[in-house]
JSON list of C-alpha atoms and ligand atoms in Angstrom, two decimals:
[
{"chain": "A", "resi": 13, "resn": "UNK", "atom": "CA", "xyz": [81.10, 85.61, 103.41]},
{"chain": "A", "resi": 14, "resn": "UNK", "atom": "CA", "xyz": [82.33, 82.08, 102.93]},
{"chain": "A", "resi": 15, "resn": "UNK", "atom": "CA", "xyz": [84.42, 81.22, 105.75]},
{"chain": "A", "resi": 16, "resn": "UNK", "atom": "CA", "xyz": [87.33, 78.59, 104.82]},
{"chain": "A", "resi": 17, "resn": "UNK", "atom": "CA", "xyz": [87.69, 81.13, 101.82]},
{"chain": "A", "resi": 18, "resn": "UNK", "atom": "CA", "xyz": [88.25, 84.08, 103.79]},
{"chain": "A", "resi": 19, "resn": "UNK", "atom": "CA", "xyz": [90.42, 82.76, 106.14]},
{"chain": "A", "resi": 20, "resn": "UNK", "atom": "CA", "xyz": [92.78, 81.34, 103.42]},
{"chain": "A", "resi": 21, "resn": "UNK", "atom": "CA", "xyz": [93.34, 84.92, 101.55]},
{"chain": "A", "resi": 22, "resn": "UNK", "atom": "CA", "xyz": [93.90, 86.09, 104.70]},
{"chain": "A", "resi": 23, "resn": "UNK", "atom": "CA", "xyz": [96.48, 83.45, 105.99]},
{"chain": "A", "resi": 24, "resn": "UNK", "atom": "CA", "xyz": [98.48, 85.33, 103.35]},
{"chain": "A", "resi": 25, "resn": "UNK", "atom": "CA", "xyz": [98.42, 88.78, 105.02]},
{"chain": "A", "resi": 26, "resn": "UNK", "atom": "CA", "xyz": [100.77, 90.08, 107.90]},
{"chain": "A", "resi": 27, "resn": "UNK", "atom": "CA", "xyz": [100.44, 92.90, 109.83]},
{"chain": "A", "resi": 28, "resn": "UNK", "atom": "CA", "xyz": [102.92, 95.21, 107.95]},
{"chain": "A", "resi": 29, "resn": "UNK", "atom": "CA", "xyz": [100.78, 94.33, 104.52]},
{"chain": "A", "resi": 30, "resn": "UNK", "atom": "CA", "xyz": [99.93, 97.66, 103.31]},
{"chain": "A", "resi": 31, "resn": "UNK", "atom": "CA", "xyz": [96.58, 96.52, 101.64]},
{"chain": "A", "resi": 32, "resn": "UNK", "atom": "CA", "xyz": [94.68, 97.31, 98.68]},
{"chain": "A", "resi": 33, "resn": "UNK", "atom": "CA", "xyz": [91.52, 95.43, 98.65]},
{"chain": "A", "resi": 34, "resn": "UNK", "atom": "CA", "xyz": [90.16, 95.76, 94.90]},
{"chain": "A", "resi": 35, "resn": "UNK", "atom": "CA", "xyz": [86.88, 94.86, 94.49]},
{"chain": "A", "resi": 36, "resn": "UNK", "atom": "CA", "xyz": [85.73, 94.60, 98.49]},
{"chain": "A", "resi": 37, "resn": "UNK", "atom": "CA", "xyz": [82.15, 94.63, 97.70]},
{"chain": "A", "resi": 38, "resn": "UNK", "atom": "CA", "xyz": [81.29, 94.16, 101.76]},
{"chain": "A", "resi": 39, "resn": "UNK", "atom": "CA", "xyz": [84.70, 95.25, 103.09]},
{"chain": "A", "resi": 40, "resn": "UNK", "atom": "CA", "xyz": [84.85, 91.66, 104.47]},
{"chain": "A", "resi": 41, "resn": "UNK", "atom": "CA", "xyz": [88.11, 91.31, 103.75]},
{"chain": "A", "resi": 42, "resn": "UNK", "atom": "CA", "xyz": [89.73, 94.43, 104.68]},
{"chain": "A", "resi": 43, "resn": "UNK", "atom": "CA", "xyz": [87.99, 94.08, 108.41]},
{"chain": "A", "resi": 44, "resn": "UNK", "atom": "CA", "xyz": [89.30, 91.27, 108.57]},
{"chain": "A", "resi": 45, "resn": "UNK", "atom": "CA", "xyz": [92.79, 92.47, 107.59]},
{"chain": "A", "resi": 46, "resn": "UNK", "atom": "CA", "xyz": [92.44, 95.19, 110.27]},
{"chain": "A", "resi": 47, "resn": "UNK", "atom": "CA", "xyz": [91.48, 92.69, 112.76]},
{"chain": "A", "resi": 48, "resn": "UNK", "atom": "CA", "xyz": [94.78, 90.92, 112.12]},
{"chain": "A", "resi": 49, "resn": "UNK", "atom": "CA", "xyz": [96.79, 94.36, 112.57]},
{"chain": "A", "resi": 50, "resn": "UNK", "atom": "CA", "xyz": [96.71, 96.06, 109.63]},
{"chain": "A", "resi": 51, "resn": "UNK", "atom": "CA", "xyz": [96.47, 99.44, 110.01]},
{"chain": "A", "resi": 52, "resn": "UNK", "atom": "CA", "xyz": [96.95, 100.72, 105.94]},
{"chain": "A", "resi": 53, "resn": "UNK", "atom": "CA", "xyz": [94.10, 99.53, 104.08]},
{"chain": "A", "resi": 54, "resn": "UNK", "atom": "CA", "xyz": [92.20, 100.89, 100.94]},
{"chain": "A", "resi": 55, "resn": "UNK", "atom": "CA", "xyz": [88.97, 98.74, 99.99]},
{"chain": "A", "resi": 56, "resn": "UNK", "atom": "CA", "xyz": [87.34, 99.37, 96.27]},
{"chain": "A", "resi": 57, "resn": "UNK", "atom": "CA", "xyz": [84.76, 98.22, 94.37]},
{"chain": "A", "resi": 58, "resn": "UNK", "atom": "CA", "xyz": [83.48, 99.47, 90.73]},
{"chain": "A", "resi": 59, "resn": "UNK", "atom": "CA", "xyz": [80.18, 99.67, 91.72]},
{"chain": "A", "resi": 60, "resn": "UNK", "atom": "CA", "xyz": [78.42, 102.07, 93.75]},
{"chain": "A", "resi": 61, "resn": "UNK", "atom": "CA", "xyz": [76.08, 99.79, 96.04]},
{"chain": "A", "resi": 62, "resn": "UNK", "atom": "CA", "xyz": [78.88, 97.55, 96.57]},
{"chain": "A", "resi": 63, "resn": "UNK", "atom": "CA", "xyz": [81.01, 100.33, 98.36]},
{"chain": "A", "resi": 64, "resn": "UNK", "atom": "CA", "xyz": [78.40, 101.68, 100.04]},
{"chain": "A", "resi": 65, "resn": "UNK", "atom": "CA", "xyz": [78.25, 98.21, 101.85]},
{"chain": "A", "resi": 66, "resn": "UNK", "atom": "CA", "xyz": [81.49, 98.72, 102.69]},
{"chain": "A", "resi": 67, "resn": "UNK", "atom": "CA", "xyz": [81.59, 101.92, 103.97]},
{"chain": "A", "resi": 68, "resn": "UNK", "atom": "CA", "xyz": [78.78, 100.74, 106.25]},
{"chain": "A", "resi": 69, "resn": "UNK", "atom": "CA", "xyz": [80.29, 97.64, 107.14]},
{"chain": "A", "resi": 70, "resn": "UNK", "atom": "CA", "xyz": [83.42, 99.89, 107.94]},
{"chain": "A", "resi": 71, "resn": "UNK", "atom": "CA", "xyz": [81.81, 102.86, 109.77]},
{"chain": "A", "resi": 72, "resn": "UNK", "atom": "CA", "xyz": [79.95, 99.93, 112.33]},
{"chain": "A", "resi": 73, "resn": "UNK", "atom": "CA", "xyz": [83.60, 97.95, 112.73]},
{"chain": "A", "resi": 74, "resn": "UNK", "atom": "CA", "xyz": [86.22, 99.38, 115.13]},
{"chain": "A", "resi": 75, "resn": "UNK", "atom": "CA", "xyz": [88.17, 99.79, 112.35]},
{"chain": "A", "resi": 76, "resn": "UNK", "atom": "CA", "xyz": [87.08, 103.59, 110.69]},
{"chain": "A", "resi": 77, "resn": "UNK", "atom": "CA", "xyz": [90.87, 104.15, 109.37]},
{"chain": "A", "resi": 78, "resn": "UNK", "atom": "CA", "xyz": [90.17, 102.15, 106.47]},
{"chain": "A", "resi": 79, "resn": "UNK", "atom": "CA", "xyz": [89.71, 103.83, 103.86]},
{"chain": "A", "resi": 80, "resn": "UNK", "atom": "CA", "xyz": [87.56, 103.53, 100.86]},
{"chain": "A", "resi": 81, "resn": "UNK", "atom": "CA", "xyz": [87.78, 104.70, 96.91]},
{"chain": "A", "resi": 82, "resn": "UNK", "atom": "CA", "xyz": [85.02, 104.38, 94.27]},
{"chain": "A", "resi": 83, "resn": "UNK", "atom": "CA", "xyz": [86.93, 103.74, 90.57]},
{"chain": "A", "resi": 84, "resn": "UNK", "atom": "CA", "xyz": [88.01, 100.46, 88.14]},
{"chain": "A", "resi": 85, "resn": "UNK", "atom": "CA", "xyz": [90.67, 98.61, 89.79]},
{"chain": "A", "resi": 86, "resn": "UNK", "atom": "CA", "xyz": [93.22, 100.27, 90.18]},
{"chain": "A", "resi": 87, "resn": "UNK", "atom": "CA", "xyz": [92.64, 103.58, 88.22]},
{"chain": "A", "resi": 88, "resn": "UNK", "atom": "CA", "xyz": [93.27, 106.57, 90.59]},
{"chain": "A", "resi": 89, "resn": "UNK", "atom": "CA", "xyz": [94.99, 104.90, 92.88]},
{"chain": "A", "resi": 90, "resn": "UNK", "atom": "CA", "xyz": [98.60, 105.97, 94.06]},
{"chain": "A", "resi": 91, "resn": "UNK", "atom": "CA", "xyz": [99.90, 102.40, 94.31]},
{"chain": "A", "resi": 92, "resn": "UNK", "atom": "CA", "xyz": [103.29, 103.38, 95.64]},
{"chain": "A", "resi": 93, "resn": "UNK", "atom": "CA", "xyz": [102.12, 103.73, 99.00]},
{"chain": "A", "resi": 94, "resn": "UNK", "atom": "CA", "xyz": [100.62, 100.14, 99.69]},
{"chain": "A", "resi": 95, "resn": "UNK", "atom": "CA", "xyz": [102.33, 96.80, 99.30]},
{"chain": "A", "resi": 96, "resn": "UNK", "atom": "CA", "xyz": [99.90, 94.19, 98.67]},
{"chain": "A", "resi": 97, "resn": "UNK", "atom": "CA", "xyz": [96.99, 93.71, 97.21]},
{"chain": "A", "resi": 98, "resn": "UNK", "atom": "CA", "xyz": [93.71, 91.43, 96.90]},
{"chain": "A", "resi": 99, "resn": "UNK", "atom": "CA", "xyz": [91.66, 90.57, 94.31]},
{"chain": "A", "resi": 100, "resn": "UNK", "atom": "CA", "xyz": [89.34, 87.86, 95.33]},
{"chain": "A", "resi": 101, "resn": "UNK", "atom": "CA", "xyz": [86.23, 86.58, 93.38]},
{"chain": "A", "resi": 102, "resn": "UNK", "atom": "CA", "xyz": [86.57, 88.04, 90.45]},
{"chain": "A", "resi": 103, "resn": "UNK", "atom": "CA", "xyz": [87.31, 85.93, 86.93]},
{"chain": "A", "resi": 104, "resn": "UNK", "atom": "CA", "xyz": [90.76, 85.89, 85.35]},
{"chain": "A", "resi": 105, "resn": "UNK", "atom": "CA", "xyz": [89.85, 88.35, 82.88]},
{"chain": "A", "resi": 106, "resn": "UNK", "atom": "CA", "xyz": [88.61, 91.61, 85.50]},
{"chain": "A", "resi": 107, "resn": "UNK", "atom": "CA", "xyz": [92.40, 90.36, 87.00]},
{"chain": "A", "resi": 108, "resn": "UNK", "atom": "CA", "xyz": [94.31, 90.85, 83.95]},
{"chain": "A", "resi": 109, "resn": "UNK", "atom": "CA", "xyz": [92.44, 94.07, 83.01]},
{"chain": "A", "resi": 110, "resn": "UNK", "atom": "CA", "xyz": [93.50, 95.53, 86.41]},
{"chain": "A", "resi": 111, "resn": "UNK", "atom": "CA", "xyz": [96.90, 94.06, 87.19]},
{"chain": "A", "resi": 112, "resn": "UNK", "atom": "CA", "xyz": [98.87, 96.67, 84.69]},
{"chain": "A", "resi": 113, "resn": "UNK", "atom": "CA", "xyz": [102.68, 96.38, 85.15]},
{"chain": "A", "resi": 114, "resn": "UNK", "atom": "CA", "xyz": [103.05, 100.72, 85.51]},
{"chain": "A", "resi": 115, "resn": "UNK", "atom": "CA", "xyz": [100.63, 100.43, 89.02]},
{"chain": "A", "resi": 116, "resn": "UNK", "atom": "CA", "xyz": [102.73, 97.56, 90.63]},
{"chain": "A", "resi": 117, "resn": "UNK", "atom": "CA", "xyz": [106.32, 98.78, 91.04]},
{"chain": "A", "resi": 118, "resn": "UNK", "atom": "CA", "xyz": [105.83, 98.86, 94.64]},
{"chain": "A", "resi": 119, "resn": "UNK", "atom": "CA", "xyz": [103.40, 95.24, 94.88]},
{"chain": "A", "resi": 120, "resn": "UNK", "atom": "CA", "xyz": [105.15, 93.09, 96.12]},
{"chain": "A", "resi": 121, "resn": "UNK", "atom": "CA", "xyz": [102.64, 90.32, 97.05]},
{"chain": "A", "resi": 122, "resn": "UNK", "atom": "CA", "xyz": [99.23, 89.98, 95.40]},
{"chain": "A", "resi": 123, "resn": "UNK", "atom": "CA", "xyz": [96.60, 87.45, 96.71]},
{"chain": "A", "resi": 124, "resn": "UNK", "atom": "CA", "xyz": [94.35, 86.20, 93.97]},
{"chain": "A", "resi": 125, "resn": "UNK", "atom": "CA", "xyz": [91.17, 84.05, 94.06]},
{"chain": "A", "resi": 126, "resn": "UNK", "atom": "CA", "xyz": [89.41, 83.39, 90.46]},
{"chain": "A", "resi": 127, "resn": "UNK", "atom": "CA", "xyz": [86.77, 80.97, 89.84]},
{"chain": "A", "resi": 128, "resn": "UNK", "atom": "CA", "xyz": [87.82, 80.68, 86.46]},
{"chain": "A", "resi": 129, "resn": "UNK", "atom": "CA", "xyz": [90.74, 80.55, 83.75]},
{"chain": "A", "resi": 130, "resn": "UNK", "atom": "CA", "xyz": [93.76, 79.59, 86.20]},
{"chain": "A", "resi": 131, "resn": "UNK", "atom": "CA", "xyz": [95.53, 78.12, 83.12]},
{"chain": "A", "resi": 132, "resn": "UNK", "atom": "CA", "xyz": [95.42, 81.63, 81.77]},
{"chain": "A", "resi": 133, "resn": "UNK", "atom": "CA", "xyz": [95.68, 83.05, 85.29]},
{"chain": "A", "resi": 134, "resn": "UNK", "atom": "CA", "xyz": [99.02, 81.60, 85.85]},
{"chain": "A", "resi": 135, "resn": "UNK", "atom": "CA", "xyz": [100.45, 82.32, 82.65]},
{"chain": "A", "resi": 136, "resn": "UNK", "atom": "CA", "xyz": [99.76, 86.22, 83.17]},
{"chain": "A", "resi": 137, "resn": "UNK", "atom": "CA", "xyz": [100.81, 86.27, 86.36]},
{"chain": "A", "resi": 138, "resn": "UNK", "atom": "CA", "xyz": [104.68, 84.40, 85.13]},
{"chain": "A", "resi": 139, "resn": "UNK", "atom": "CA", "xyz": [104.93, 86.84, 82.78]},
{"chain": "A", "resi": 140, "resn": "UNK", "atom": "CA", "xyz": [104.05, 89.91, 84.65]},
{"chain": "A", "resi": 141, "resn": "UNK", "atom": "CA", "xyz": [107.19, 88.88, 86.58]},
{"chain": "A", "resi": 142, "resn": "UNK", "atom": "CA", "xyz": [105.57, 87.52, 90.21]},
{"chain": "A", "resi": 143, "resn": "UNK", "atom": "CA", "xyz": [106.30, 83.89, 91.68]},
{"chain": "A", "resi": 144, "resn": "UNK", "atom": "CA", "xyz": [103.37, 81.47, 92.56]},
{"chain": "A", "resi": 145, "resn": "UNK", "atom": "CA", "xyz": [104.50, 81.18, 96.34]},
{"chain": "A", "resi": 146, "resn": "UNK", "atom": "CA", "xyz": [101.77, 79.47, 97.51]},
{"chain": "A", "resi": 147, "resn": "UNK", "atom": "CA", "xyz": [98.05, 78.21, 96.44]},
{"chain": "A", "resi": 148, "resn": "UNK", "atom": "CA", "xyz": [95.80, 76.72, 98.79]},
{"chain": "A", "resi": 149, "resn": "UNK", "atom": "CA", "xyz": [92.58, 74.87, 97.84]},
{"chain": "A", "resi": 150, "resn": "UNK", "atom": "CA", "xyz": [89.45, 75.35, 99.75]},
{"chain": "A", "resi": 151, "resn": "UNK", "atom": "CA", "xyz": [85.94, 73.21, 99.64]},
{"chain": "A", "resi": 152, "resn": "UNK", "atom": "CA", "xyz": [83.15, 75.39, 100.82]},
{"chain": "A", "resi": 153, "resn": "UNK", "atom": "CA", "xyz": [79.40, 74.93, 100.25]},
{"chain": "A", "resi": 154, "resn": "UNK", "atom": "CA", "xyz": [79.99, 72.59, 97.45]},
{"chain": "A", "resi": 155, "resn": "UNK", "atom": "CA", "xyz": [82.12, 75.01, 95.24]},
{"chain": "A", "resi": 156, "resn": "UNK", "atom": "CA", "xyz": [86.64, 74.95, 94.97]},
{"chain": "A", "resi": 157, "resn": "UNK", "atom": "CA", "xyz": [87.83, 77.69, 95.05]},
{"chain": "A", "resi": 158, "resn": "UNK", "atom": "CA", "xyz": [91.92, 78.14, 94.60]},
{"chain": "A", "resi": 159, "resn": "UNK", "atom": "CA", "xyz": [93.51, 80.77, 96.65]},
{"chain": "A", "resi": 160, "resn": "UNK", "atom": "CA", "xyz": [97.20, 81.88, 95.08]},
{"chain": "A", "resi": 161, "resn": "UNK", "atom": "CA", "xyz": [99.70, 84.21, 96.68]},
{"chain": "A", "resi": 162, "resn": "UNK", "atom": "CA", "xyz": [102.14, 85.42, 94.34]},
{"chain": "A", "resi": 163, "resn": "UNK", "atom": "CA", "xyz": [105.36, 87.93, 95.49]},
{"chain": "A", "resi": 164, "resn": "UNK", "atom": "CA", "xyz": [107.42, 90.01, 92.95]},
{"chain": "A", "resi": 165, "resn": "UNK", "atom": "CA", "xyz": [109.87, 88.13, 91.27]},
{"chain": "A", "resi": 166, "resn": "UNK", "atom": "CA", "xyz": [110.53, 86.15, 88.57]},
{"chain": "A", "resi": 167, "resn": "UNK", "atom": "CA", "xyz": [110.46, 81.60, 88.21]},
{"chain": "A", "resi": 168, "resn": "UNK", "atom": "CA", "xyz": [110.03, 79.85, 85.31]},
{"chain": "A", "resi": 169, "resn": "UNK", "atom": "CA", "xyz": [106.54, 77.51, 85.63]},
{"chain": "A", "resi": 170, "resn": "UNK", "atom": "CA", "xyz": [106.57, 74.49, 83.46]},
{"chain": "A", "resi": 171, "resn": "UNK", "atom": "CA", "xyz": [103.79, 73.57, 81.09]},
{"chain": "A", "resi": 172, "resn": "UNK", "atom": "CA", "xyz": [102.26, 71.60, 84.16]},
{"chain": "A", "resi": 173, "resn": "UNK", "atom": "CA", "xyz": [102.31, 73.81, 86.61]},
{"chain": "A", "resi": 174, "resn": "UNK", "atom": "CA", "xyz": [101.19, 76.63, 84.38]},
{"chain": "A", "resi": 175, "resn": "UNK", "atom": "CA", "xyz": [97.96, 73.84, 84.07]},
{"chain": "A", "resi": 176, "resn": "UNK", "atom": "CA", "xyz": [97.68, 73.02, 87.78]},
{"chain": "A", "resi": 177, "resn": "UNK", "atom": "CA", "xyz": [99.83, 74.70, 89.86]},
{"chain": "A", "resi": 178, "resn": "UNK", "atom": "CA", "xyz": [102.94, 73.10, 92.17]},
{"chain": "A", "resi": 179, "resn": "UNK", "atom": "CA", "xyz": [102.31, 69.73, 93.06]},
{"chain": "A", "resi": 180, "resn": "UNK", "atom": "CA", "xyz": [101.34, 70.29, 96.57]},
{"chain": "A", "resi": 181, "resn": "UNK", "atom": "CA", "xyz": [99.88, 67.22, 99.09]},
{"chain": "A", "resi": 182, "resn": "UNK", "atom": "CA", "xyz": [97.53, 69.57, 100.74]},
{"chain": "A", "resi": 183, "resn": "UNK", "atom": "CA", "xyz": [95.71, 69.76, 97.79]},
{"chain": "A", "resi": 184, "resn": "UNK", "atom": "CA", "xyz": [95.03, 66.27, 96.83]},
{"chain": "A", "resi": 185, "resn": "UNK", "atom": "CA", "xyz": [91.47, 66.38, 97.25]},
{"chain": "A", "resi": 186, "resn": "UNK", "atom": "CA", "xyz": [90.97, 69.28, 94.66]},
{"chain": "A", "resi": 187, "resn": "UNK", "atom": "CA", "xyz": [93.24, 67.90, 92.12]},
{"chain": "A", "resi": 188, "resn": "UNK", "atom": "CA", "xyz": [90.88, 64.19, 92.41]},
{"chain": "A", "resi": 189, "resn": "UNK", "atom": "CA", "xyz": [88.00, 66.74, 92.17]},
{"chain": "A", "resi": 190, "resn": "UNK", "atom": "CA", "xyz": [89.17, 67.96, 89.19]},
{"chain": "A", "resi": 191, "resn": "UNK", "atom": "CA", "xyz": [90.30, 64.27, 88.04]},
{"chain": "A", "resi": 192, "resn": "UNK", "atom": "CA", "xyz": [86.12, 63.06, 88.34]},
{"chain": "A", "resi": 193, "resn": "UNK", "atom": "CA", "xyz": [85.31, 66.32, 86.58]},
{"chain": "A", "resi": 194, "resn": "UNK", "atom": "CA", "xyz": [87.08, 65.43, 83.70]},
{"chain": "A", "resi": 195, "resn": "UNK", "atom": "CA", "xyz": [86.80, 62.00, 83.70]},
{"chain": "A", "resi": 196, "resn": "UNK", "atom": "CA", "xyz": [82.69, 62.87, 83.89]},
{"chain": "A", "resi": 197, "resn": "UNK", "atom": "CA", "xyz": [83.36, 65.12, 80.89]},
{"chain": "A", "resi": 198, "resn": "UNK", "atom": "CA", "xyz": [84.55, 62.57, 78.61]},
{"chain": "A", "resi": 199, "resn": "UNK", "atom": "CA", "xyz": [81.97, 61.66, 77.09]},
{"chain": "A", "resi": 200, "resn": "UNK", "atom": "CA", "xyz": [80.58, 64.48, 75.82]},
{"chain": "A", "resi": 201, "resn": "UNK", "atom": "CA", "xyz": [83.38, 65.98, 74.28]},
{"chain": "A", "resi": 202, "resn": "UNK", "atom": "CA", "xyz": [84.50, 65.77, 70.36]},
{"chain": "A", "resi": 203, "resn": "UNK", "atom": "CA", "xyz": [87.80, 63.56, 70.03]},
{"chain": "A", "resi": 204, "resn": "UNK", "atom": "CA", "xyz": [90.09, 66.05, 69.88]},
{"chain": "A", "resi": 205, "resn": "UNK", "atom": "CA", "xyz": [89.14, 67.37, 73.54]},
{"chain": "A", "resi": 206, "resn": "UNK", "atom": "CA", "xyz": [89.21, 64.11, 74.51]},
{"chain": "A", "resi": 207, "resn": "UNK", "atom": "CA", "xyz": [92.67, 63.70, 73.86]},
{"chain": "A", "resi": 208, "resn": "UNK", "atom": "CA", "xyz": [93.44, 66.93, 76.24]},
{"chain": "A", "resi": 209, "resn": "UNK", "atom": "CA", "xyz": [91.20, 65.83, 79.37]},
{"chain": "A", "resi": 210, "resn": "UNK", "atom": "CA", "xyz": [93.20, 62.64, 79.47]},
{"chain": "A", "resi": 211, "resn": "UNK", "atom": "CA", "xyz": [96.48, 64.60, 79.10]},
{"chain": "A", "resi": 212, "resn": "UNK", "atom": "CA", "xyz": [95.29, 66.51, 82.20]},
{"chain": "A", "resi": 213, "resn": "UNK", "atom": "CA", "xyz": [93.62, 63.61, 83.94]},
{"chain": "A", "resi": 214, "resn": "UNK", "atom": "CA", "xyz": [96.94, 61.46, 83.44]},
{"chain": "A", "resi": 215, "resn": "UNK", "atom": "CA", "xyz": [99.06, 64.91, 84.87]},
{"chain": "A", "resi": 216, "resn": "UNK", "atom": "CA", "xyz": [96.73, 65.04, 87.63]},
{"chain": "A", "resi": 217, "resn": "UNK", "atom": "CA", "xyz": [96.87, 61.56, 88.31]},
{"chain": "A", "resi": 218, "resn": "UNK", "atom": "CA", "xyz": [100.93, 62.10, 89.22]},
{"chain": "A", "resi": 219, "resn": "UNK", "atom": "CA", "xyz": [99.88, 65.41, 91.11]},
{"chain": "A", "resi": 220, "resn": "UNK", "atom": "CA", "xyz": [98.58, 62.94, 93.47]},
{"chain": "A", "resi": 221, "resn": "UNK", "atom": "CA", "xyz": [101.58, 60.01, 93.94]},
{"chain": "B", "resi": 18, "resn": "SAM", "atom": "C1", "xyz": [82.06, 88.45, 93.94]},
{"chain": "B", "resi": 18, "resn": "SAM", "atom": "S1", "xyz": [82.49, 90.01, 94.61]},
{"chain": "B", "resi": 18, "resn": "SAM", "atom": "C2", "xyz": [83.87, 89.55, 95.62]},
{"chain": "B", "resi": 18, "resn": "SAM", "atom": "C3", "xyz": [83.95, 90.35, 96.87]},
{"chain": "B", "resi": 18, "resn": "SAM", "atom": "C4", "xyz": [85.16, 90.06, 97.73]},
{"chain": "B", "resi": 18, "resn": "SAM", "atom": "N1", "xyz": [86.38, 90.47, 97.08]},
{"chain": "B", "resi": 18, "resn": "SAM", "atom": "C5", "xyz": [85.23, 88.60, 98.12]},
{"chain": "B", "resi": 18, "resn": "SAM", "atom": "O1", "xyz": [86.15, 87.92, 97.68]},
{"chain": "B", "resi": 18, "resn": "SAM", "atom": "O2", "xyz": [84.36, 88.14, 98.86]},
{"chain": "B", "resi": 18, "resn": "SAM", "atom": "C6", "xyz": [83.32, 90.84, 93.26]},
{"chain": "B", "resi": 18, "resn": "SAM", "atom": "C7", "xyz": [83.39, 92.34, 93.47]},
{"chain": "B", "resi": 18, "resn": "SAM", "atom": "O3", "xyz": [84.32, 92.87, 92.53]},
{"chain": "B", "resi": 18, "resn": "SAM", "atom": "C8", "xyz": [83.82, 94.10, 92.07]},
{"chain": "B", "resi": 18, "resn": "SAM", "atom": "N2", "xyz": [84.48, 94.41, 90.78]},
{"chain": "B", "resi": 18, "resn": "SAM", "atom": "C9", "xyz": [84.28, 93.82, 89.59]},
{"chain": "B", "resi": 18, "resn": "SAM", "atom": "N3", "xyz": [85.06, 94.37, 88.64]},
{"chain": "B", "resi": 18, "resn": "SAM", "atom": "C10", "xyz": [85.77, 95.34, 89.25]},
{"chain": "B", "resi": 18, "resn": "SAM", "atom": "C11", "xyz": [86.74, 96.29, 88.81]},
{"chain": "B", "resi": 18, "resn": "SAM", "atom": "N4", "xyz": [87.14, 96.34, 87.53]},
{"chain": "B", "resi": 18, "resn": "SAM", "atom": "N5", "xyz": [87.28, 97.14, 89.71]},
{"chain": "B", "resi": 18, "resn": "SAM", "atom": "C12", "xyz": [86.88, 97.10, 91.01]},
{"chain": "B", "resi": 18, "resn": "SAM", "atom": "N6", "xyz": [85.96, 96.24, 91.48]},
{"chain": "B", "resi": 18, "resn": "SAM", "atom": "C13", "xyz": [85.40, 95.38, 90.62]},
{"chain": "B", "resi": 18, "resn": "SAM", "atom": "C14", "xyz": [82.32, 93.88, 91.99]},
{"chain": "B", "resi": 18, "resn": "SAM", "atom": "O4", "xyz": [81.61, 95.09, 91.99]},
{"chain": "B", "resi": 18, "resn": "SAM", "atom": "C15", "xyz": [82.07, 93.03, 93.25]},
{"chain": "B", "resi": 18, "resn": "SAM", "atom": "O5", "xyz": [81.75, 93.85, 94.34]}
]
C-alpha cells in the first residue's frame, strides 16, 4: 500500500465514521480505519481474490469485527446503517456507476481517490448534491494522486474549480505538475487543444499566486 496515500484518505476518517470501504481489495484501508477507532466497518471488493485478501488480512489483524461483503459497489448493501464511505483507486467512471443517489440518503461524507477524469469527477459529485470539503494532493513513487472528501450538501463550483479544484496553497506543487504536463503536451496536440491546455495552464498559473 502506498503510504502518503493511505494516510491522506484516512486523515478524513474519525472514529464515529461508520465505514463502507468499496472496493478494499487488501482491507488496507479498513485496518487502518479500525486502528484509528472505528469500530463499524464493511470492506468490498467485486472480485473474488481481492476479498479473499481481505478477509485474510482481516482474520490476522486484531480487528475480526470488520466485516466483509462480496457484490458491485454498493448492490446489497443496506446503506442506512453506515455513514461514510471510501472509494479509493478506482477511475471516475466505476465511481459514478456506484455512487447512485437511492443508496446515499444516510452518506454523509464520501472519500474519493481517482486517477482519472476529476473534471468529470467533480461535476458528478456537485450535482449529486455533496460539497468538495477538502482535496489533498499526494506525490508518491512518482505518480499524483488527488484525495477529495466530499460531505452531503449542496455549493455551487465554478467552471474552475469544477477543472481543478479550490485554489488551495498546499497543493502548489501538483497544480505546477500539472502546469509542465501541459505545457510538455503542447506540441503534440491539433490547434484546437492547444487553445484549451493554455486556458488551463493560464488558470493554473493563478492557482499558484
Ligand atoms: C486499485 S484497487 C484499490 C484498492 C484500495 N481501495 C486502495 O485504494 O488501495 C481497486 C479495487 O476496486 C475493486 N473494484 C473495481 N470495481 C468495483 C466495483 N464495481 N465494486 C466493488 N469493487 C470494485 C477491484 O476489484 C480492486 O480490488
Amino acid at each position: 500500500m502506498k503510504k502518503k496515500r493511505l494516510q491522506t484518505i484516512l486523515s478524513f476518517l474519525s472514529p464515529e465514521d461508520k465505514l463502507i470501504d468499496v472496493g478494499t481489495d487488501h482491507a488496507y484501508i479498513p485496518i487502518e480505519a479500525a486502528k484509528m477507532g472505528i469500530t463499524k466497518i464493511l470492506a468490498t471488493d467485486i472480485h473474488e481474490h481481492a476479498l479473499e485478501s481481505a478477509k485474510e488480512n482481516i482474520s490476522k489483524s486484531h480487528y475480526p469485527f470488520i466485516e466483509t461483503k462480496l457484490c458491485d459497489g454498493l448492490e446489497g448493501i443496506d446503506t442506512k446503517d453506515y455513514n461514510t464511505l471510501v472509494l479509493a483507486g478506482m477511475g471516475t467512471s466505476t465511481i459514478q456507476h456506484i455512487l447512485k443517489k437511492e443508496k446515499l440518503e444516510s452518506i454523509q461524507k464520501i472519500i474519493l481517490q481517482s486517477n482519472h477524469d476529476l473534471e468529470n469527477l467533480r461535476r458528478f459529485m456537485n450535482e449529486l448534491g455533496y460539497t468538495l470539503k477538502d482535496e489533498v494532493a499526494v506525490e508518491e513513487g512518482g505518480h499524483f494522486y488527488l484525495c477529495m472528501c466530499y460531505v452531503s450538501g449542496c455549493e455551487v463550483l465554478t467552471k474552475k474549480e469544477i477543472l481543478f479544484g479550490k485554489k488551495q496553497k498546499k497543493n502548489a506543487f501538483y497544480y505546477q505538475y500539472l502546469i509542465k504536463k501541459y505545457e510538455s503536451m503542447m506540441e503534440s496536440v491539433p490547434k484546437e487543444k492547444q487553445k484549451l491546455l493554455k486556458y488551463y495552464i493560464e488558470t493554473l498559473k493563478t492557482y499558484i499566486l
